[in-house]
Amino acid sequence: MSDQTEFNKDNYVLIMAGGVGSRFWPKSRNSFPKQFIDILGTGKSLLQLTYERFLKVCLPENIYFLTNESYIGLIVEQIAGVSVNNIIGEPCRRNTAPCVAYAAFKIAALNPNANIVVAPSDHLILKEDVFVGSIKEALVFASENDALLTLGIKPTRPDTGYGYIKYIPSSMEIKKVEQFLEKPNLDKAQQFLASGDYVWNAGIFIWNVQAVLNAFKQSSPSIFAIFEKGKDQYNTVEELDFIAEHYPLCEDISIDYAIMEKADNVFTTPGDFGWSDLGTWASLHEVMDKDSEGNSFSGKSVVLTETKNCLVQLPREKIAVIKGLSNFIIVDDEKVLMIYPKNLEQEIKKVSAEVVEKLGEHYQ
């Protein structure tokens, strides 16, 4: 593997940190969402772990954060020494395509040769060295080709909760993408796994800034036109006023729908990175250390009797005594105690909305 990208001034990272993480309620709230929480019990938030991971990829001054304006203070608080110029705040939520387009125009104005990694702030990567190696190889490829790359996760099970990518088999490590596929039913997922030509779509992208701007121009011209109007205002005192006026005019659409599924120059680099999107409490339970009965725990202390396959998340100074539970999620964030069957966790988003409606927005 080439190490020429290690300190390449043309390499940039955009960490997407604007989500609300509603499936991790009650610990994740609108005012303090999942990416800012030490949800793994490591002493660091998911955002901090993501930032440290990408310090192995590019210079710290080339790492930018895409977030909602309301979270800028949290990023400044959690990322030591970060410049506010490296925090790109969206005035309203319009999904991932508009914020990626905004960041691409802004970085292109700074460096028209930029190669960019776009990555979520709330994923778990257990095999960091393998991950960083694949990212560096993808950056070299992006710098030399008119290509949009997406990191593909080799599936380990027929999961119906992820989108899939079908690639054209070849001897090359970086493979041409044939098709993006929506979340499948179980039969389809089993077929994808058996085929060996499919990977999970992790939502991690690598491209040269000119390639992604061309993709927006061709496949999402309305978004391109909005941000192209401000091309002389990025990185000036006029930028924020321009964005405040024009950003709300953007279509609410994901980067996958806006450009990736329409482009014919999409490639993937499949890999096994020990990856999890940590999308639900159950997915967190899967990756955490467990006792002999399959229980995972975060907090001061817990006494478990006749209790199996439970996830227990407590405040640092709280203890819990639990008996007779199996396959439950137990989360105490001081304001809310939630005890919920793990197999019904898809209801949590709805339940949290009902709590907010009945008891007030400070529980959101």
Coordinates of N, CA and C in Angstrom, one line a residue, residues 196-293:
G196 N -21.7 -13.2 -3.3 CA -20.4 -12.7 -3.0 C -20.0 -11.4 -3.8
D197 N -21.0 -10.9 -4.6 CA -20.7 -9.7 -5.4 C -21.5 -8.5 -4.9
Y198 N -21.8 -8.6 -3.6 CA -22.6 -7.5 -3.0 C -21.9 -7.0 -1.7
V199 N -22.0 -5.7 -1.4 CA -21.5 -5.2 -0.2 C -22.5 -4.3 0.4
W200 N -22.4 -4.1 1.7 CA -23.3 -3.1 2.4 C -22.8 -1.7 2.1
N201 N -23.8 -0.8 1.9 CA -23.5 0.6 1.6 C -23.3 1.3 3.0
A202 N -22.1 1.7 3.3 CA -21.8 2.3 4.6 C -22.0 3.8 4.6
G203 N -22.2 4.4 3.5 CA -22.3 5.8 3.4 C -21.0 6.6 3.7
I204 N -19.9 6.0 3.2 CA -18.6 6.6 3.3 C -18.1 6.7 1.9
F205 N -17.8 8.0 1.5 CA -17.5 8.3 0.1 C -16.1 8.9 0.0
I206 N -15.5 8.7 -1.2 CA -14.2 9.3 -1.5 C -14.3 9.8 -2.9
W207 N -13.8 11.0 -3.2 CA -13.8 11.6 -4.5 C -13.0 12.8 -4.6
N208 N -12.6 13.1 -5.8 CA -12.0 14.4 -6.1 C -13.1 15.5 -6.1
V209 N -12.8 16.7 -5.7 CA -13.8 17.7 -5.6 C -14.4 18.0 -6.9
Q210 N -13.6 18.0 -8.0 CA -14.2 18.3 -9.3 C -15.1 17.2 -9.8
A211 N -14.8 15.9 -9.4 CA -15.7 14.8 -9.8 C -17.0 14.9 -9.2
V212 N -17.1 15.3 -7.9 CA -18.4 15.4 -7.2 C -19.2 16.6 -7.7
L213 N -18.5 17.7 -8.0 CA -19.2 18.9 -8.5 C -19.8 18.6 -9.9
N214 N -19.0 17.9 -10.7 CA -19.6 17.5 -12.0 C -20.8 16.6 -11.8
A215 N -20.7 15.7 -10.8 CA -21.8 14.8 -10.6 C -23.1 15.6 -10.2
F216 N -22.9 16.6 -9.3 CA -24.1 17.4 -9.0 C -24.6 18.2 -10.2
K217 N -23.7 18.7 -11.0 CA -24.1 19.4 -12.1 C -25.0 18.6 -13.1
Q218 N -24.5 17.3 -13.2 CA -25.2 16.4 -14.2 C -26.5 15.8 -13.6
S219 N -26.4 15.4 -12.4 CA -27.5 14.6 -11.8 C -28.4 15.3 -10.8
S220 N -28.0 16.4 -10.3 CA -28.8 17.2 -9.4 C -28.6 18.7 -9.7
P221 N -29.0 19.1 -10.9 CA -28.7 20.5 -11.3 C -29.3 21.6 -10.5
S222 N -30.4 21.3 -9.8 CA -31.1 22.3 -9.0 C -30.2 22.7 -7.8
I223 N -29.7 21.6 -7.1 CA -28.8 21.8 -6.0 C -27.5 22.5 -6.4
F224 N -26.9 22.0 -7.6 CA -25.7 22.6 -8.1 C -25.9 24.1 -8.4
A225 N -27.0 24.5 -9.0 CA -27.3 25.9 -9.3 C -27.4 26.8 -8.1
I226 N -28.0 26.2 -7.0 CA -28.1 27.1 -5.8 C -26.7 27.4 -5.3
F227 N -25.9 26.4 -5.1 CA -24.6 26.7 -4.5 C -23.6 27.3 -5.5
E228 N -23.8 27.1 -6.8 CA -22.9 27.7 -7.8 C -23.1 29.3 -7.8
K229 N -24.2 29.7 -7.4 CA -24.5 31.2 -7.3 C -23.6 31.9 -6.3
G230 N -23.1 31.1 -5.3 CA -22.3 31.7 -4.2 C -20.8 31.4 -4.4
K231 N -20.4 31.1 -5.6 CA -19.0 30.6 -5.8 C -18.0 31.7 -5.4
D232 N -18.4 33.0 -5.5 CA -17.4 34.0 -5.1 C -17.5 34.5 -3.6
Q233 N -18.4 33.8 -2.9 CA -18.6 34.2 -1.5 C -18.2 33.2 -0.5
Y234 N -17.8 32.0 -0.9 CA -17.3 31.0 0.0 C -16.0 31.4 0.6
N235 N -15.9 31.1 1.9 CA -14.7 31.5 2.7 C -14.5 33.0 2.8
T236 N -15.6 33.8 2.7 CA -15.5 35.2 2.9 C -16.6 35.6 4.0
V237 N -16.6 36.8 4.3 CA -17.6 37.3 5.4 C -19.0 37.2 4.8
E238 N -19.1 37.0 3.5 CA -20.5 37.0 2.9 C -21.1 35.6 2.9
E239 N -20.3 34.6 3.2 CA -20.7 33.2 3.0 C -22.0 32.9 3.9
L240 N -21.9 33.2 5.1 CA -23.0 32.8 6.0 C -24.4 33.4 5.6
D241 N -24.3 34.7 5.2 CA -25.6 35.3 4.7 C -26.1 34.6 3.5
F242 N -25.2 34.3 2.6 CA -25.6 33.6 1.4 C -26.3 32.3 1.7
I243 N -25.6 31.5 2.6 CA -26.1 30.2 3.0 C -27.5 30.3 3.7
A244 N -27.6 31.3 4.6 CA -28.8 31.4 5.3 C -30.0 31.7 4.4
E245 N -29.8 32.4 3.3 CA -30.8 32.7 2.3 C -31.1 31.6 1.4
H246 N -30.1 30.9 0.9 CA -30.2 29.9 -0.2 C -30.3 28.5 0.2
Y247 N -29.7 28.1 1.4 CA -29.7 26.7 1.8 C -31.2 26.2 1.9
P248 N -32.1 26.9 2.6 CA -33.4 26.4 2.7 C -34.2 26.1 1.4
L249 N -33.6 26.6 0.3 CA -34.3 26.4 -1.0 C -33.9 25.0 -1.6
C250 N -33.0 24.3 -1.0 CA -32.5 23.0 -1.5 C -33.6 21.9 -1.3
E251 N -33.6 21.0 -2.2 CA -34.4 19.8 -2.1 C -33.9 19.0 -0.9
D252 N -34.8 18.4 -0.2 CA -34.5 17.4 0.9 C -34.2 16.1 0.3
I253 N -32.9 15.7 0.1 CA -32.6 14.5 -0.6 C -31.2 14.0 -0.1
S254 N -31.1 12.7 -0.1 CA -29.8 12.1 0.3 C -28.8 12.1 -0.9
I255 N -27.5 12.0 -0.5 CA -26.5 11.9 -1.5 C -26.6 10.7 -2.4
D256 N -27.1 9.6 -1.9 CA -27.3 8.4 -2.7 C -28.3 8.6 -3.8
Y257 N -29.5 9.2 -3.5 CA -30.5 9.4 -4.5 C -30.1 10.6 -5.4
A258 N -29.5 11.6 -4.9 CA -29.2 12.8 -5.7 C -28.1 12.5 -6.8
I259 N -27.1 11.8 -6.4 CA -26.0 11.6 -7.5 C -25.5 10.1 -7.6
M260 N -25.4 9.4 -6.5 CA -24.7 8.1 -6.6 C -25.4 7.1 -7.4
E261 N -26.7 7.0 -7.3 CA -27.5 6.0 -8.0 C -27.7 6.4 -9.5
K262 N -27.4 7.7 -9.8 CA -27.5 8.1 -11.2 C -26.2 8.1 -12.0
A263 N -25.1 8.1 -11.3 CA -23.8 8.3 -11.9 C -23.3 7.0 -12.5
D264 N -22.5 7.0 -13.6 CA -22.0 5.8 -14.2 C -20.5 5.7 -14.0
N265 N -19.9 6.5 -13.1 CA -18.5 6.4 -12.7 C -18.3 6.1 -11.2
V266 N -19.2 5.2 -10.7 CA -19.1 4.8 -9.3 C -18.3 3.5 -9.1
F267 N -17.4 3.6 -8.1 CA -16.6 2.4 -7.8 C -16.7 2.1 -6.3
T268 N -16.4 0.9 -5.9 CA -16.4 0.5 -4.5 C -15.1 -0.2 -4.2
T269 N -14.7 -0.1 -3.0 CA -13.5 -0.8 -2.4 C -14.1 -1.7 -1.3
P270 N -14.3 -3.0 -1.5 CA -14.9 -3.8 -0.5 C -13.9 -4.1 0.6
G271 N -14.4 -4.2 1.8 CA -13.4 -4.6 2.9 C -14.2 -5.0 4.2
D272 N -13.4 -5.7 5.0 CA -13.9 -6.1 6.3 C -13.2 -5.2 7.4
F273 N -13.9 -4.2 7.9 CA -13.3 -3.2 8.8 C -13.7 -3.3 10.2
G274 N -14.5 -4.4 10.6 CA -15.1 -4.4 11.9 C -16.1 -3.3 12.0
W275 N -16.9 -3.1 11.0 CA -17.7 -1.9 10.9 C -19.1 -2.2 11.5
S276 N -19.7 -1.2 12.2 CA -21.1 -1.1 12.5 C -21.5 0.3 12.5
D277 N -22.7 0.5 11.9 CA -23.3 1.9 11.9 C -23.9 2.3 13.2
L278 N -23.9 1.3 14.2 CA -24.5 1.6 15.5 C -25.8 2.3 15.4
G279 N -26.7 1.8 14.5 CA -27.9 2.4 14.2 C -29.0 2.2 15.3
T280 N -28.8 1.2 16.1 CA -29.9 0.9 17.1 C -29.2 0.4 18.4
W281 N -30.0 0.3 19.5 CA -29.5 -0.2 20.7 C -29.0 -1.7 20.6
A282 N -29.7 -2.4 19.8 CA -29.4 -3.8 19.6 C -28.0 -3.9 18.9
S283 N -27.8 -3.1 17.9 CA -26.5 -3.1 17.2 C -25.3 -2.7 18.1
L284 N -25.6 -1.8 19.0 CA -24.6 -1.5 20.0 C -24.3 -2.7 20.9
H285 N -25.4 -3.4 21.3 CA -25.2 -4.5 22.2 C -24.4 -5.6 21.5
E286 N -24.5 -5.7 20.2 CA -23.7 -6.7 19.5 C -22.2 -6.5 19.6
V287 N -21.8 -5.3 19.6 CA -20.3 -5.0 19.5 C -19.7 -4.8 20.9
M288 N -20.5 -4.6 21.9 CA -19.9 -4.4 23.3 C -19.5 -5.7 23.9
D289 N -18.5 -5.5 24.8 CA -18.1 -6.7 25.6 C -19.3 -7.2 26.5
K290 N -19.3 -8.5 26.7 CA -20.5 -9.1 27.4 C -20.0 -10.1 28.4
D291 N -20.8 -10.3 29.4 CA -20.5 -11.3 30.4 C -20.9 -12.7 29.9
S292 N -20.8 -13.7 30.8 CA -21.1 -15.0 30.3 C -22.5 -15.3 29.9
E293 N -23.4 -14.4 30.3 CA -24.8 -14.5 30.0 C -25.3 -13.6 28.9

